[in-house]
CSV table of C-alpha atoms and ligand atoms in Angstrom, one decimal:
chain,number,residue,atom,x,y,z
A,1,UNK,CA,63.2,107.9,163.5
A,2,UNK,CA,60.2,108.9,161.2
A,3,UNK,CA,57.6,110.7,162.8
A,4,UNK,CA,54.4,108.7,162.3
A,5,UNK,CA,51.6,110.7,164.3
A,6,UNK,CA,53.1,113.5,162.0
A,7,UNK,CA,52.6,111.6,159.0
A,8,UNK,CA,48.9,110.6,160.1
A,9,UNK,CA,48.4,114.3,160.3
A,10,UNK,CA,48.8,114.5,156.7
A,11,UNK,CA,46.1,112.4,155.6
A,12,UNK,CA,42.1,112.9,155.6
A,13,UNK,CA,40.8,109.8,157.5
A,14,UNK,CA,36.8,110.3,157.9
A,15,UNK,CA,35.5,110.3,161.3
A,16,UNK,CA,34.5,106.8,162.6
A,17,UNK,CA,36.4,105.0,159.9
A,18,UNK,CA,38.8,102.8,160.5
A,19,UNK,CA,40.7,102.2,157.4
A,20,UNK,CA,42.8,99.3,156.3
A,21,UNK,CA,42.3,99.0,152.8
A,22,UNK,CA,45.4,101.4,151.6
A,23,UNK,CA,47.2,98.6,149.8
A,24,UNK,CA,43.4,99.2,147.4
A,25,UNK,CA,43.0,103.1,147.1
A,26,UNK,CA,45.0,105.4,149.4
A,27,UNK,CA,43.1,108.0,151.8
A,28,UNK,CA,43.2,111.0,150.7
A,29,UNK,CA,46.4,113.4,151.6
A,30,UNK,CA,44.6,116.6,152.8
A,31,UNK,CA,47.8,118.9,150.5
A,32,UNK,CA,46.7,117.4,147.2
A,33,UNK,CA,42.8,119.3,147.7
A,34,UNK,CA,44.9,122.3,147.8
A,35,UNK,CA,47.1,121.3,144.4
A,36,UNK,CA,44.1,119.9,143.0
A,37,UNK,CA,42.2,123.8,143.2
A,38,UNK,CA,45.3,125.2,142.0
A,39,UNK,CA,46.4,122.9,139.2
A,40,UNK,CA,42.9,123.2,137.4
A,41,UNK,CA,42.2,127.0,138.4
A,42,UNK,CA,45.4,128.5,138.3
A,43,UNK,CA,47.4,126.6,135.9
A,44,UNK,CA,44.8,125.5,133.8
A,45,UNK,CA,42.4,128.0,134.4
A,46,UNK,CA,44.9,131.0,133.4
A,47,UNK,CA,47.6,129.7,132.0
A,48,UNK,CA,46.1,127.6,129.5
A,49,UNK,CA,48.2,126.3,126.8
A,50,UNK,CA,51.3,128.2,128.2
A,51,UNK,CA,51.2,125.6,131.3
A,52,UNK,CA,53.1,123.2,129.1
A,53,UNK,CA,55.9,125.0,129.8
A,54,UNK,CA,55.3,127.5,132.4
A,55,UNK,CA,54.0,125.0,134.8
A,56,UNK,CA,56.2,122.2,133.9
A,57,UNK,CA,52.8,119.8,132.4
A,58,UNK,CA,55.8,118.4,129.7
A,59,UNK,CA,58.3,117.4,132.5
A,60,UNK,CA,56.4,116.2,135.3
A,61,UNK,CA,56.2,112.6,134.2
A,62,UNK,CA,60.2,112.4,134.6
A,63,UNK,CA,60.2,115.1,137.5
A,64,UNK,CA,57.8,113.3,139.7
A,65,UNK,CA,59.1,109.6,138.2
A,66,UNK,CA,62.9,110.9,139.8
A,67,UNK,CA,60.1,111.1,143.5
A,68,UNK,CA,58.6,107.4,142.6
A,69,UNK,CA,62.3,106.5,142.1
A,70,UNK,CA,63.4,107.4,145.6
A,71,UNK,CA,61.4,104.8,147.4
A,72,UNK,CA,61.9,101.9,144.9
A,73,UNK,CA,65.7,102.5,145.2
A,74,UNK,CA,66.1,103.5,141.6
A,75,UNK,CA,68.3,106.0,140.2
A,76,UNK,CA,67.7,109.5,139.4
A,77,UNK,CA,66.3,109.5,135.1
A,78,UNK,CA,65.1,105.7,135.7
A,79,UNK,CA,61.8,105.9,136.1
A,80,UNK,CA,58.9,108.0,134.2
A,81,UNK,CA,54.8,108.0,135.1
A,82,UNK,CA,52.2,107.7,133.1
A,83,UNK,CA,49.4,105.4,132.0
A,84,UNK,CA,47.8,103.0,133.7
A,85,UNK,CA,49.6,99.3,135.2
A,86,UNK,CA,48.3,97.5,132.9
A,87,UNK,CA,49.8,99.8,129.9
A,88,UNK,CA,53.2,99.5,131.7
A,89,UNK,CA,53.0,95.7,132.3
A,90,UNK,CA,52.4,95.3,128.3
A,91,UNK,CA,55.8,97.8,127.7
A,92,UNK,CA,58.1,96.2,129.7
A,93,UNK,CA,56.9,92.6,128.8
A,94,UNK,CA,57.2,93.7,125.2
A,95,UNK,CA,60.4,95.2,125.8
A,96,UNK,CA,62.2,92.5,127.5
A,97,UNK,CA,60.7,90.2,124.8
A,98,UNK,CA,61.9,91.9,122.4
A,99,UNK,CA,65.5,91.5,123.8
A,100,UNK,CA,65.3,87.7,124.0
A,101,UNK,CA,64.4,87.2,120.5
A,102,UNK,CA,65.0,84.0,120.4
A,103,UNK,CA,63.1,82.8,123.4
A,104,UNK,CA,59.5,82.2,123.2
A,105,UNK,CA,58.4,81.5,127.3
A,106,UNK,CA,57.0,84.2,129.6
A,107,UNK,CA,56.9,82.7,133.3
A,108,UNK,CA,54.7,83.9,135.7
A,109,UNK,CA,52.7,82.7,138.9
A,110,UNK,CA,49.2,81.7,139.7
A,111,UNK,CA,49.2,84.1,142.5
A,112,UNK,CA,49.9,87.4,140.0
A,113,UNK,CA,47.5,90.4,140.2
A,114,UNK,CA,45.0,88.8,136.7
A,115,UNK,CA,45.6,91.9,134.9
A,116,UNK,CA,48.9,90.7,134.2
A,117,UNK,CA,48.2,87.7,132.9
A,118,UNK,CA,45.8,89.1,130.6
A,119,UNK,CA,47.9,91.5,129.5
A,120,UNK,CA,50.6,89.2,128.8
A,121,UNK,CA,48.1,86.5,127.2
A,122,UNK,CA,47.1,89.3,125.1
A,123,UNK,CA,50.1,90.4,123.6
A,124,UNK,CA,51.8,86.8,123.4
A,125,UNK,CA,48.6,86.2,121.2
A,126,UNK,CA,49.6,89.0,118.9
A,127,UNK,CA,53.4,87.8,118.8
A,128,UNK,CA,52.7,84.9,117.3
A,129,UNK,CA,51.5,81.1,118.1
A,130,UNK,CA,54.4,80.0,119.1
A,131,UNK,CA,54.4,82.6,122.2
A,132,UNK,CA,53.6,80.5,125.6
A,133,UNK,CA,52.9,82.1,128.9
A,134,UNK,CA,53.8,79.5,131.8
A,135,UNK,CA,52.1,80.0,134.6
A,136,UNK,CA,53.1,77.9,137.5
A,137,UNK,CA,52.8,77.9,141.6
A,138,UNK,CA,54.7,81.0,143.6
A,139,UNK,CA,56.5,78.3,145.2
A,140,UNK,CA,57.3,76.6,141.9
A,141,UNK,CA,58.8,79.7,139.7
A,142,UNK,CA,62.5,79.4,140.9
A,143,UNK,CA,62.2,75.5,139.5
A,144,UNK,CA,61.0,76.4,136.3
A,145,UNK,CA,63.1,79.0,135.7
A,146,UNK,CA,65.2,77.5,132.8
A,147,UNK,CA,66.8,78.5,129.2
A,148,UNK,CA,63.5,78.5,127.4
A,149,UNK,CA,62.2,81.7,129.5
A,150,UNK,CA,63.0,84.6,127.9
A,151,UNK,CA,61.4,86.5,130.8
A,152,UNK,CA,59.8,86.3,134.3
A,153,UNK,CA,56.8,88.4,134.8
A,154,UNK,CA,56.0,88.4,138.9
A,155,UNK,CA,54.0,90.7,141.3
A,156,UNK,CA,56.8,91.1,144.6
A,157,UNK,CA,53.7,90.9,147.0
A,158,UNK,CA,51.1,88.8,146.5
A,159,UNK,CA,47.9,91.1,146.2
A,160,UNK,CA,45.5,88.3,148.2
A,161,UNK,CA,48.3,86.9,150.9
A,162,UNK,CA,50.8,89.6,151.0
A,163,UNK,CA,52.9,86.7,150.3
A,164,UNK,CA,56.2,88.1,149.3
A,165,UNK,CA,58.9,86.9,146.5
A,166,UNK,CA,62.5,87.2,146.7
A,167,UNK,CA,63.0,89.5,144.6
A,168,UNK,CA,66.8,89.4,144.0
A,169,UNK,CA,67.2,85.4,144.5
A,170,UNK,CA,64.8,85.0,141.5
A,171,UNK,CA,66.6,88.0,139.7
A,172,UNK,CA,69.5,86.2,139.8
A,173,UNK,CA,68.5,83.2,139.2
A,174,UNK,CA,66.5,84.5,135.5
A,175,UNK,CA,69.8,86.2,134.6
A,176,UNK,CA,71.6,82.7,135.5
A,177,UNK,CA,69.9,80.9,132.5
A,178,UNK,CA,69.7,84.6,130.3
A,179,UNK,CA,66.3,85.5,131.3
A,180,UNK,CA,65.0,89.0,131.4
A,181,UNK,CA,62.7,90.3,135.0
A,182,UNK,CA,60.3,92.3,135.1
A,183,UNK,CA,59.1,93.0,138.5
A,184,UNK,CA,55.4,94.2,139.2
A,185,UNK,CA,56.0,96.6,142.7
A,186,UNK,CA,51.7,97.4,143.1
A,187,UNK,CA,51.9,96.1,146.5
A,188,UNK,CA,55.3,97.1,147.3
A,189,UNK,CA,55.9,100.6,146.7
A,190,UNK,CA,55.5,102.6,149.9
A,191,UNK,CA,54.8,99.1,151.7
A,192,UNK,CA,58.1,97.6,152.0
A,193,UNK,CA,61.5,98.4,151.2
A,194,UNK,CA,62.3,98.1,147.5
A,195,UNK,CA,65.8,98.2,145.6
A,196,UNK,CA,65.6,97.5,142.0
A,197,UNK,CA,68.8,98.4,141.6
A,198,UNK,CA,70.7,96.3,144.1
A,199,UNK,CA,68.0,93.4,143.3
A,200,UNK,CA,69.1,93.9,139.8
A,201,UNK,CA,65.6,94.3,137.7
A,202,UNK,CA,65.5,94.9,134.8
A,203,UNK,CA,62.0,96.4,134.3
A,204,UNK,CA,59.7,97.4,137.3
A,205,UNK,CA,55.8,98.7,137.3
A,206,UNK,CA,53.7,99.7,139.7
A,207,UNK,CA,50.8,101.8,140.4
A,208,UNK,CA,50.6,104.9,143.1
A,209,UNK,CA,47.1,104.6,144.2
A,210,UNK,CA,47.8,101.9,146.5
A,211,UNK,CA,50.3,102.9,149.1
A,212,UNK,CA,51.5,105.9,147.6
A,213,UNK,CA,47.6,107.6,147.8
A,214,UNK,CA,48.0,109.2,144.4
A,215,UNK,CA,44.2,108.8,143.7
A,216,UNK,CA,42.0,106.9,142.3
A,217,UNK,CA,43.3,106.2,138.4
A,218,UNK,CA,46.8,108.3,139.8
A,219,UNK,CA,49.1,107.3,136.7
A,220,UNK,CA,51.2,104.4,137.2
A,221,UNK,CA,55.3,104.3,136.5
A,222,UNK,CA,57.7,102.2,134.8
A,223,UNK,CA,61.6,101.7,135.9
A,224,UNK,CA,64.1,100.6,133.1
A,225,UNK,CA,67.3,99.5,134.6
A,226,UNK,CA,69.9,101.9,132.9
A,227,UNK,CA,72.1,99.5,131.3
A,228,UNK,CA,68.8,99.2,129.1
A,229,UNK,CA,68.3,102.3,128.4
A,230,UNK,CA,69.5,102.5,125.0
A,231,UNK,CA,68.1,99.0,123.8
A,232,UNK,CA,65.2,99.0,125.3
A,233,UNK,CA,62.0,100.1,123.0
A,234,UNK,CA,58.7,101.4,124.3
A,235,UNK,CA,56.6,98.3,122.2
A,236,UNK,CA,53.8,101.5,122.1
A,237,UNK,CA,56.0,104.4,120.4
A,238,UNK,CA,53.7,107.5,121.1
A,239,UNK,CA,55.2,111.0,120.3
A,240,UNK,CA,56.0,111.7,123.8
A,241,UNK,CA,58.3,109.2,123.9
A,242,UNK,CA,59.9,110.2,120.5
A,243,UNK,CA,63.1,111.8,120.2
A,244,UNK,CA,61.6,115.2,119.1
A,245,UNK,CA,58.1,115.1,120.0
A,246,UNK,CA,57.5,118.6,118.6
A,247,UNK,CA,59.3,118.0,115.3
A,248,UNK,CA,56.2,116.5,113.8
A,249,UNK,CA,58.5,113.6,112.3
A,250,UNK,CA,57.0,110.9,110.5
A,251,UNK,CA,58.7,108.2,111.5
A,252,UNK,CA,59.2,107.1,114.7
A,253,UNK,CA,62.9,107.7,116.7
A,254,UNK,CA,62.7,106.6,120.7
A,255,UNK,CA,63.7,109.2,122.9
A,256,UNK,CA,66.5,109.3,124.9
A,257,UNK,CA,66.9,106.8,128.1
A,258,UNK,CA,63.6,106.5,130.0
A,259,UNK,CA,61.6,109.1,128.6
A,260,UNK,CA,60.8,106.9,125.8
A,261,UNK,CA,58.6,104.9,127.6
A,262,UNK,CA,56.1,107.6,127.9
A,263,UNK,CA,53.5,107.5,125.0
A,264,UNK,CA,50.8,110.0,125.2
A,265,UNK,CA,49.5,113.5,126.5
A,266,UNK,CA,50.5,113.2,130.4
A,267,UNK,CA,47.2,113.5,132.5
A,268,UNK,CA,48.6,116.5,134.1
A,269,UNK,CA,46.0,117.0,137.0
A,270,UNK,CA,46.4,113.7,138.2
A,271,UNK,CA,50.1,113.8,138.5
A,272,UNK,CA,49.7,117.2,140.0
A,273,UNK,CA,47.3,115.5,142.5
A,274,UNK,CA,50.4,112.3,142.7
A,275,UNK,CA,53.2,115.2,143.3
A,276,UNK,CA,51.4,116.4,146.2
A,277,UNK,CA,50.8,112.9,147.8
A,278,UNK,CA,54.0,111.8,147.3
A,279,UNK,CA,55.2,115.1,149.9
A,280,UNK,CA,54.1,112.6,152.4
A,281,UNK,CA,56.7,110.5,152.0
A,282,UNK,CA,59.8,113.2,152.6
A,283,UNK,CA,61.7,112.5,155.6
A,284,UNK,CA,60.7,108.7,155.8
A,285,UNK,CA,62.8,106.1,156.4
A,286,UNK,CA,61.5,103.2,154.2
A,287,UNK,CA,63.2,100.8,157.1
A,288,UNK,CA,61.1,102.6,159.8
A,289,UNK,CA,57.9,101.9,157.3
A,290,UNK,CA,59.0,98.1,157.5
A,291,UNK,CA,59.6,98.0,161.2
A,292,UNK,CA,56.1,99.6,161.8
A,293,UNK,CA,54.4,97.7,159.3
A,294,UNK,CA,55.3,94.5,160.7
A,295,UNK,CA,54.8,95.4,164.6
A,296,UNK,CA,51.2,96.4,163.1
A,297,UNK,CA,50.4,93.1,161.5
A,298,UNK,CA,52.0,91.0,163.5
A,299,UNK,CA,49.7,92.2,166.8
A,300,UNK,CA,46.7,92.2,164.4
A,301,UNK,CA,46.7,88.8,163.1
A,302,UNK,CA,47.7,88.0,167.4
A,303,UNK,CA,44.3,89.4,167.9
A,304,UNK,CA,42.4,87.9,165.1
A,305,UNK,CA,43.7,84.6,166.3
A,306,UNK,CA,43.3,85.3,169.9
A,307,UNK,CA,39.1,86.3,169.8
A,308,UNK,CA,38.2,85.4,166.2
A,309,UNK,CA,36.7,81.9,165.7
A,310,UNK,CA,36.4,80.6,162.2
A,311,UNK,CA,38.8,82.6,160.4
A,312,UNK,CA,42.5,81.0,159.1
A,313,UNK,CA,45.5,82.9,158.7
A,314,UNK,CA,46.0,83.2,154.8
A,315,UNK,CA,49.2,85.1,154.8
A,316,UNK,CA,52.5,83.9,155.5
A,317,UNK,CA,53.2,83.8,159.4
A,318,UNK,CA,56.8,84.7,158.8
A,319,UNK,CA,56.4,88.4,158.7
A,320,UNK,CA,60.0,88.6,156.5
A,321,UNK,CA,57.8,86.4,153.8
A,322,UNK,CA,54.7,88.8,153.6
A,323,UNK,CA,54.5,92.6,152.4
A,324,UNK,CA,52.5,94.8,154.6
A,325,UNK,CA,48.8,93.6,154.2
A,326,UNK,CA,47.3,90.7,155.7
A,327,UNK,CA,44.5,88.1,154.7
A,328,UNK,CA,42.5,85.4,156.5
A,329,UNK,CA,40.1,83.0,155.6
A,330,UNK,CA,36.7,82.6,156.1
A,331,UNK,CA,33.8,81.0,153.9
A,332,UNK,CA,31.6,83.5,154.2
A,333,UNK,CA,34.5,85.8,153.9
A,334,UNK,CA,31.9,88.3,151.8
A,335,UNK,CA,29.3,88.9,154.0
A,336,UNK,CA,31.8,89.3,156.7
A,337,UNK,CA,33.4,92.0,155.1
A,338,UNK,CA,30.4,94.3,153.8
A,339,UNK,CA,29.1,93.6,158.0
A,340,UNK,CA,32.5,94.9,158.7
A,341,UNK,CA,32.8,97.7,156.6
A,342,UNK,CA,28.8,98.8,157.8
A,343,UNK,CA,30.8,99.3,161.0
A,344,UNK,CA,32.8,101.7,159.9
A,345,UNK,CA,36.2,98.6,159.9
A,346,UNK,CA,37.6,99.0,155.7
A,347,UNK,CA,39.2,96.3,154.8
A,348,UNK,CA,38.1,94.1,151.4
A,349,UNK,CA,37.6,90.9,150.4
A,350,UNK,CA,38.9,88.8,147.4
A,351,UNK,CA,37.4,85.9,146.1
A,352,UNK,CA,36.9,83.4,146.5
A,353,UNK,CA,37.2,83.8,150.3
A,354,UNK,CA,39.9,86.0,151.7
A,355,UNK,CA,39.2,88.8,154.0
A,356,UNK,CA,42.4,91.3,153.6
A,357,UNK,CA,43.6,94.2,155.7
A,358,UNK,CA,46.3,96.7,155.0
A,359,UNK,CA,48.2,98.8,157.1
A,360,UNK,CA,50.0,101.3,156.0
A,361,UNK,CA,52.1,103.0,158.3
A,362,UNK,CA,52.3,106.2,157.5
A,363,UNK,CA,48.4,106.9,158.6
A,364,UNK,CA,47.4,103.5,160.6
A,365,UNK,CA,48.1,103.2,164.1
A,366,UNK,CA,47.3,100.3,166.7
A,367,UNK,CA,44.7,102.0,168.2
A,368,UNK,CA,43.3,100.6,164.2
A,369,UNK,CA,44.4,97.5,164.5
A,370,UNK,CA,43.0,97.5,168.2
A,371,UNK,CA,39.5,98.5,166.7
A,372,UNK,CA,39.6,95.9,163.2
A,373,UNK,CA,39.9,93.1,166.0
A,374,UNK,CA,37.2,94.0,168.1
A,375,UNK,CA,34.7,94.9,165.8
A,376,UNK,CA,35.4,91.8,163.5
A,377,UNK,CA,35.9,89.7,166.9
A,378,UNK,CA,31.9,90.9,167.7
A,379,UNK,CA,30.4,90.4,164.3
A,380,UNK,CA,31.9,86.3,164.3
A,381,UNK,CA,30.6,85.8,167.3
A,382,UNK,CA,27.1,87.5,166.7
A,383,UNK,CA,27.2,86.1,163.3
A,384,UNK,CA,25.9,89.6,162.0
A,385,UNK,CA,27.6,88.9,159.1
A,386,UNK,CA,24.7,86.8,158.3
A,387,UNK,CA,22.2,88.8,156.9
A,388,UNK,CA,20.7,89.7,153.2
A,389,UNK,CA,22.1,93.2,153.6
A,390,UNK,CA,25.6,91.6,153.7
A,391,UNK,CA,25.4,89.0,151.0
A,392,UNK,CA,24.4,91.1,148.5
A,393,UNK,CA,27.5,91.6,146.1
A,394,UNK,CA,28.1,94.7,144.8
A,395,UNK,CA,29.9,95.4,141.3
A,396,UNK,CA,33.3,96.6,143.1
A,397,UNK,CA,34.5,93.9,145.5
B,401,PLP,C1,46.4,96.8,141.5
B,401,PLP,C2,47.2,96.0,140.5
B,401,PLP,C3,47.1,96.2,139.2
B,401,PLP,C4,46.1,97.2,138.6
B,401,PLP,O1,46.4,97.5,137.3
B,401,PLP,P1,45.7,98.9,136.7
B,401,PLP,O2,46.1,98.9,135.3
B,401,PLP,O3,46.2,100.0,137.5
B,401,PLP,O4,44.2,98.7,136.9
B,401,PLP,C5,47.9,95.4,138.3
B,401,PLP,N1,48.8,94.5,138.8
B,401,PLP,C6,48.9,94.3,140.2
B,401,PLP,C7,49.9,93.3,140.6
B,401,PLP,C8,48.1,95.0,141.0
B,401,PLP,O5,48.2,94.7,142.3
């Protein structure tokens, strides 16, 4: 059983904060101040250039990938960091397009993260005219999964509703017509319990400053399934993905397996700062994560509905159909939010009016949950959401 009040202990949660917005920016993990001081003063600081090697900068992107692997059920060499989401998103997309030449439909759903979309608008747009991103209903994307898709682009967890796909159904149902998945795991990683490998993607992205608490900007990864791994190409073919980075070639050669898909400098404090969060994680059962996950939802969203009036369940009610945050409606969802966070109760809101709340197990506990439904329970019925102070909307929602 995985020790959650030792877990909690690992984190730096500030005094009179209640914090539920995890599945946004992760709290701080109190080891990575301590890697943080001795990645820029004592590698960087004294080692200078010789940290390449002597510190291990050059391998840490496949190093600490083999650590992102663990908890997304991927094999060991399957996964590398770097970049940002959106960078990865426009690799594998370009990839898996490129292995379905002679399809021209990417398929995605009106509930994926925007980014994605862009990106994939983007570089359809620079494919060619006949390129056409499809962008139907979550409940609609196993229906229009057909022979002219050459690949599915879908977020597992739904970043508003924590609405949650089936990941291998619609896996197998792509590879049933010759489609190629690429699975976007933002809100999944270190929420729920992944396996990419018995769900049979073929690419997978995410992001670690969400539930992994890597940092803001921490450097996001990429999984290639392995039977890929030799036809897949990077779409962006920096030097560190090249065969022989240091050989100063002129042309291009991709790398061997997944280490092609890096494609420049790796930001080395960062990922020392990602290494250190991810310690967090040792020893914990991704099923435990689930089970807590749920049992802290599920009595949240039992107390919202019990003393809140005015707000609507947006999520799911079948916990087994959401990931591990929740959302409700309210129409002045906004001002609710900013009177909620005054109180010292972070969660965020998404437009246009979704109030969402997080928990992540390895730091929240119910005595959280038990405080989020009592404070937000007073300001509804006060209405002290209502005042100029509230409304105002900052740049960073
Ligand atoms: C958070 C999130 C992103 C963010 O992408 P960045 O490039 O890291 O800014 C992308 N996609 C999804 C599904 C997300 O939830």
């Amino acid at each position: 059983m995985t020790d959650f009040t030792a877990t909690r202990a690992l984190f730096h949660l500030p005094a009179g904060v209640t914090y539920l917005d995890g599945n946004s920016l992760g709290p701080l993990p109190i080891a990575a101040q301590e890697r943080a001081r001795q990645v820029v003063t004592d590698e960087w600081g004294e080692m200078l250039i010789r940290g390449w090697n002597a510190a291990g900068w050059m391998a840490a992107p496949g190093r600490i990938g083999d650590r992102v692997a663990r908890l997304i059920g991927a094999p060991a060499g399957s996964v590398v960091m770097g970049d940002t989401l959106s960078i990865k998103v426009y690799q594998a997309l370009a990839s898996a397009l490129a292995m379905r030449p002679d399809r021209r439909v990417v398929l995605s759903d009106s509930g994926n993260f925007p980014t994605d979309l862009y990106i994939a608008q983007g570089l359809l747009a620079s494919l060619g005219p006949d390129y056409r991103l499809k962008v139907v209903a979550p409940e609609a994307v196993t229906d229009a999964i057909d022979e002219s898709v050459a690949a599915t682009l879908l977020t597992e967890v739904d970043y508003r509703t924590g609405r949650r796909h089936d990941m291998p159904a619609l896996t197998a149902t792509a590879h049933d017509v010759g489609a190629m998945t690429i699975w976007d795991l933002a809100h999944s990683a270190g929420a729920v319990p992944v396996d990419v490998r018995s769900g049979r993607a073929d690419f997978a992205v995410g992001c670690t400053y969400k539930y992994l608490n890597g940092g803001p900007g921490a450097p996001a990864f990429i999984y290639v399934a392995p039977e890929h791994h030799d036809v897949a190409l990077p779409a962006l073919s920096g030097w560190m993905g090249h065969a022989a980075p240091f050989a100063f070639d002129l042309d291009y050669s991709p790398g061997r397996g997944i280490e092609r898909m890096r494609v420049g400098t790796p930001p080395v404090i960062a990922l020392a700062v990602l290494d250190a969060a991810l310690d967090a994680w040792e020893g914990v059962a991704m099923p435990d994560v689930r089970a807590r996950s749920i049992e802290l939802s599920e009595a949240f969203i039992a107390g919202v509905e019990a003393t809140c009036p005015g707000v609507e369940l947006a999520s799911p009610r079948d916990p087994q159909a959401r990931g591990s945050q929740v959302g409700f409606r309210h129409p002045q969802a906004y001002a609710v939010m900013q009177a909620l966070i005054a109180d010292g109760v972070i969660g965020d809101f998404r437009a246009p009016d979704i109030l969402r709340f997080g928990f992540a197990p390895l730091y929240n506990d119910m005595a959280d949950v038990d405080r989020a439904v009592t404070v937000l329970a007073d300001i509804l019925e006060t209405e002290r959401w209502d005042r100029p102070e509230h409304r105002a909307r900052q740049a960073v929602t």
